[in-house]
PDB file of C-alpha atoms in Angstrom:
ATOM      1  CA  UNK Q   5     -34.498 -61.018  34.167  1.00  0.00           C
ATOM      2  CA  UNK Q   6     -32.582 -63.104  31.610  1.00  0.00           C
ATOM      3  CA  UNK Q   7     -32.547 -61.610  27.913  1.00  0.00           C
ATOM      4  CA  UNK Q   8     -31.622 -63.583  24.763  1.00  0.00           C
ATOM      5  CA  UNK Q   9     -30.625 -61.545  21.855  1.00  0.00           C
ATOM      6  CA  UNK Q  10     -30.729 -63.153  18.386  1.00  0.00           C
ATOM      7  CA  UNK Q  11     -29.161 -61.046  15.349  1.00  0.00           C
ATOM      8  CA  UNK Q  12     -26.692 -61.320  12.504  1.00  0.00           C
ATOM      9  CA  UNK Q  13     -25.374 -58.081  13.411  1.00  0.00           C
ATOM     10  CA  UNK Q  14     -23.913 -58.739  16.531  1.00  0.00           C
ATOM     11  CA  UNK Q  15     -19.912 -57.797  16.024  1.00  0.00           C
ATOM     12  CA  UNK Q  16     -16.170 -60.159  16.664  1.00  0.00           C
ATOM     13  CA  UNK Q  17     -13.003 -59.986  16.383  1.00  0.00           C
ATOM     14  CA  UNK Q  18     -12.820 -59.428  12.886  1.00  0.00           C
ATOM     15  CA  UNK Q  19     -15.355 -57.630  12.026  1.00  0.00           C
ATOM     16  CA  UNK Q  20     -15.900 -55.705  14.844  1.00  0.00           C
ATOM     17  CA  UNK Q  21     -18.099 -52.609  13.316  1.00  0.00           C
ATOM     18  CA  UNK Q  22     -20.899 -55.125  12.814  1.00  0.00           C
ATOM     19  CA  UNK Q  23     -23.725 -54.309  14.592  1.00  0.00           C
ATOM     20  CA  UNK Q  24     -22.875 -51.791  16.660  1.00  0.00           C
ATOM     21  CA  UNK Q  25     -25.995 -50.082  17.255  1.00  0.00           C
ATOM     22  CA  UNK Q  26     -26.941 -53.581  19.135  1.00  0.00           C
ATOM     23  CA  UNK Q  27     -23.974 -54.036  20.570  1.00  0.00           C
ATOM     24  CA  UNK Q  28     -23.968 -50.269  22.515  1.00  0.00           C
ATOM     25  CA  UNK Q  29     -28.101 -51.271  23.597  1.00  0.00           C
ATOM     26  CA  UNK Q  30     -26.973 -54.793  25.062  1.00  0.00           C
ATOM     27  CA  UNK Q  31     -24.331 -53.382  26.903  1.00  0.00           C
ATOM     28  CA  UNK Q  32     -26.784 -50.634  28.117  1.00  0.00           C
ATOM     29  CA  UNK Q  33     -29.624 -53.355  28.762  1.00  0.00           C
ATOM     30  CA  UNK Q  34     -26.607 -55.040  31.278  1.00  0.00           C
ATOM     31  CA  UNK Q  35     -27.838 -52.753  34.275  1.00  0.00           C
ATOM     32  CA  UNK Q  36     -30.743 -54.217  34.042  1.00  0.00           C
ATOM     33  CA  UNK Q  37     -30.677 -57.978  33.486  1.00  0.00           C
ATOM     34  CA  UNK Q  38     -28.253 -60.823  32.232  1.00  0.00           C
ATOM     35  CA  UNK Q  39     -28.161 -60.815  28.558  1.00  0.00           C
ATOM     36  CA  UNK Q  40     -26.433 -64.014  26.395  1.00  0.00           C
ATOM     37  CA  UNK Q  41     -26.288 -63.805  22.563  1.00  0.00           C
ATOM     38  CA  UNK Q  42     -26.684 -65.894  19.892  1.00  0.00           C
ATOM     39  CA  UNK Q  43     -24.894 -64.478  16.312  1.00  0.00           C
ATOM     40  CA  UNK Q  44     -25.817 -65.792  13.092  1.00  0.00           C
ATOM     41  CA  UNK Q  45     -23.190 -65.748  10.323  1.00  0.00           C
ATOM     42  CA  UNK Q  46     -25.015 -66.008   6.785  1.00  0.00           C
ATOM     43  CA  UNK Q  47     -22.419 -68.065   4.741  1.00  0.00           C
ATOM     44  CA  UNK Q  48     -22.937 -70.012   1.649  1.00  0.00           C
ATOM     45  CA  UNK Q  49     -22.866 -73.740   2.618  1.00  0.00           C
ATOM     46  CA  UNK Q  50     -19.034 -74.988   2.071  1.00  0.00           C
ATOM     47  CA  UNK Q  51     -17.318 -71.601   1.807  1.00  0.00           C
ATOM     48  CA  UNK Q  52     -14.573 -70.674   3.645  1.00  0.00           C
ATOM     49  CA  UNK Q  53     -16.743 -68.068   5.754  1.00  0.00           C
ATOM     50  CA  UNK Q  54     -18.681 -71.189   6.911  1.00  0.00           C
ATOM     51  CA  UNK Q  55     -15.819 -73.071   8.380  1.00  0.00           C
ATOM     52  CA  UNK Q  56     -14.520 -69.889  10.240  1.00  0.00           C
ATOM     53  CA  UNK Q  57     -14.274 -69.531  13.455  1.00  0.00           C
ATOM     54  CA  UNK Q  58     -15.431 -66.275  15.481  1.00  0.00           C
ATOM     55  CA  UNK Q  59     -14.114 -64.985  18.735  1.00  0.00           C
ATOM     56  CA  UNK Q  60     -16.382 -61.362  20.446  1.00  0.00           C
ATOM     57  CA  UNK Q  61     -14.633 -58.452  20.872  1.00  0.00           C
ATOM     58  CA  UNK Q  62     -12.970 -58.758  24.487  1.00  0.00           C
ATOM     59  CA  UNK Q  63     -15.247 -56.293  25.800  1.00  0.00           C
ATOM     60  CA  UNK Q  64     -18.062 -57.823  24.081  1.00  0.00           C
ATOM     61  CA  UNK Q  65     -17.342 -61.264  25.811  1.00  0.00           C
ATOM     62  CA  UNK Q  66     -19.434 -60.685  28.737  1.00  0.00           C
ATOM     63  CA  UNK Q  67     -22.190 -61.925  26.614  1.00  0.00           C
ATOM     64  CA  UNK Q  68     -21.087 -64.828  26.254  1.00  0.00           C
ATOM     65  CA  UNK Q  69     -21.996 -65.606  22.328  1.00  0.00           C
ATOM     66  CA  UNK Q  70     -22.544 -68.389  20.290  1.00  0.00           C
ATOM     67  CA  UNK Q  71     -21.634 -67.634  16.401  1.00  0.00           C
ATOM     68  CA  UNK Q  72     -23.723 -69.712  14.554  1.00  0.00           C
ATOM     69  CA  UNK Q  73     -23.184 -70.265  10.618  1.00  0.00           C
ATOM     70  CA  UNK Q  74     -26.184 -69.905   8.696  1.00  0.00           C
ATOM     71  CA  UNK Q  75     -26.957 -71.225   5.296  1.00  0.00           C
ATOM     72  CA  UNK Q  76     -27.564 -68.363   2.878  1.00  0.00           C
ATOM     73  CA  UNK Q  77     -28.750 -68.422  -0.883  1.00  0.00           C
ATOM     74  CA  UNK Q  78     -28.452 -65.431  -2.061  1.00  0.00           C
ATOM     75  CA  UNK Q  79     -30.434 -63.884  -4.902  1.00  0.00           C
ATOM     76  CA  UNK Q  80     -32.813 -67.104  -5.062  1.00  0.00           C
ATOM     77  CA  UNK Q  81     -33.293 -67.815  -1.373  1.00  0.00           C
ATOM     78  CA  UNK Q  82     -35.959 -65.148  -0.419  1.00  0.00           C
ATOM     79  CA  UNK Q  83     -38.558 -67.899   0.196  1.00  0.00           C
ATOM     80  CA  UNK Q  84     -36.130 -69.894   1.898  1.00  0.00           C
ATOM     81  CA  UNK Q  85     -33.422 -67.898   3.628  1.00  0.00           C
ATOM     82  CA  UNK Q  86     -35.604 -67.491   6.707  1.00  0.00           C
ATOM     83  CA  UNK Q  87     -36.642 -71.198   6.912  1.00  0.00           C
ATOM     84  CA  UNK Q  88     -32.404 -71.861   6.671  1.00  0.00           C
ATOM     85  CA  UNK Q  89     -31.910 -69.119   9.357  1.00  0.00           C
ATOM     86  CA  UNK Q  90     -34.275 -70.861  11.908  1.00  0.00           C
ATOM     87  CA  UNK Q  91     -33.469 -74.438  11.491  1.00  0.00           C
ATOM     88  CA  UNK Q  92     -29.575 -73.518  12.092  1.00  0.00           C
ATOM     89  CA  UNK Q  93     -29.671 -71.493  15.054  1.00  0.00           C
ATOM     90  CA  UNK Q  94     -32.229 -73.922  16.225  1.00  0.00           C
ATOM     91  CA  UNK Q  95     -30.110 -76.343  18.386  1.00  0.00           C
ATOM     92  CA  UNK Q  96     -27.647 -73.729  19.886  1.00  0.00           C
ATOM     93  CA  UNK Q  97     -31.061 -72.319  21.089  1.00  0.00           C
ATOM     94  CA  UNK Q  98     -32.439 -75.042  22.743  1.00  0.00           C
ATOM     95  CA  UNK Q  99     -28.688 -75.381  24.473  1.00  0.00           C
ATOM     96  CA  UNK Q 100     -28.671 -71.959  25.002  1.00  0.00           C
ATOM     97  CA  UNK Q 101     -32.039 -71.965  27.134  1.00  0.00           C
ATOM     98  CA  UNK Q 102     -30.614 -75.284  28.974  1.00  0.00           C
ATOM     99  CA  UNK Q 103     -28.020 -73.116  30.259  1.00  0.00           C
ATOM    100  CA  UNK Q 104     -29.219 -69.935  30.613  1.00  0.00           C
ATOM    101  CA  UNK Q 105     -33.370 -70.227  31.141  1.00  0.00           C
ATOM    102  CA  UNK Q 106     -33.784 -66.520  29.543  1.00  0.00           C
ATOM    103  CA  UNK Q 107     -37.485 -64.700  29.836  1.00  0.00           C
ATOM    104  CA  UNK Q 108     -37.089 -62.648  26.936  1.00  0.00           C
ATOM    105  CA  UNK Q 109     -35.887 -62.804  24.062  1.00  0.00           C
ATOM    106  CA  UNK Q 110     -34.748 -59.625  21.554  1.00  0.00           C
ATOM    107  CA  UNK Q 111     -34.328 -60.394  17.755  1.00  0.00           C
ATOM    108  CA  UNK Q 112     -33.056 -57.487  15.667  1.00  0.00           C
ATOM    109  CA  UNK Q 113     -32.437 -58.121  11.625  1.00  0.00           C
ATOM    110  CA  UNK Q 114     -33.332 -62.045  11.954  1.00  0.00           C
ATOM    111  CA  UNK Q 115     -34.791 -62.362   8.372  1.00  0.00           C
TER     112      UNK Q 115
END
């Protein structure tokens, strides 16, 4: 079985406390099938968090994620935020599944 796992708590390089509690299950779930990720990063549009780049923690590369940068309003994007979140992650999705044709998918704090 192929498993994609969607989350903005997935952790990297620098911040590599983030999301551990996923991090431990996905590398438990391994035993069991191939799992690929796909990590949102909630930035506001044009900050310097948006331009950054991400590299996974080297034992977390065997997952082989995508760090995505989401557009985040915060305060005043309740109604939105969600809308923002799908529409960005929305193409490295559809490349991720031409890749790597997953059966499941696992989304954990996605909005």
């Amino acid at each position: 079985m192929k498993l994609l796992f969607i989350s903005n708590l997935f952790p990297d390089e620098r911040e590599s406390y983030r999301g551990l509690d996923n991090v431990t299950v996905l590398h438990h779930l391994r035993e069991y099938c191939e799992v690929r990720v796909i990590a949102a990063r909630p930035a506001i549009w044009g900050s310097t968090k948006w331009r950054q780049e991400y590299r996974p923690r080297p034992e977390d590369s065997c997952f082989k994620p995508v760090y995505v940068p989401v557009p985040y309003l915060p305060k005043i994007g309740d109604r939105i935020n969600h809308r923002l979140f799908g529409r960005a992650i929305q193409s490295a999705f559809k490349e991720m599944h031409r890749g790597f044709p997953f059966d499941r998918i696992l989304c954990a704090w996605a909005y």
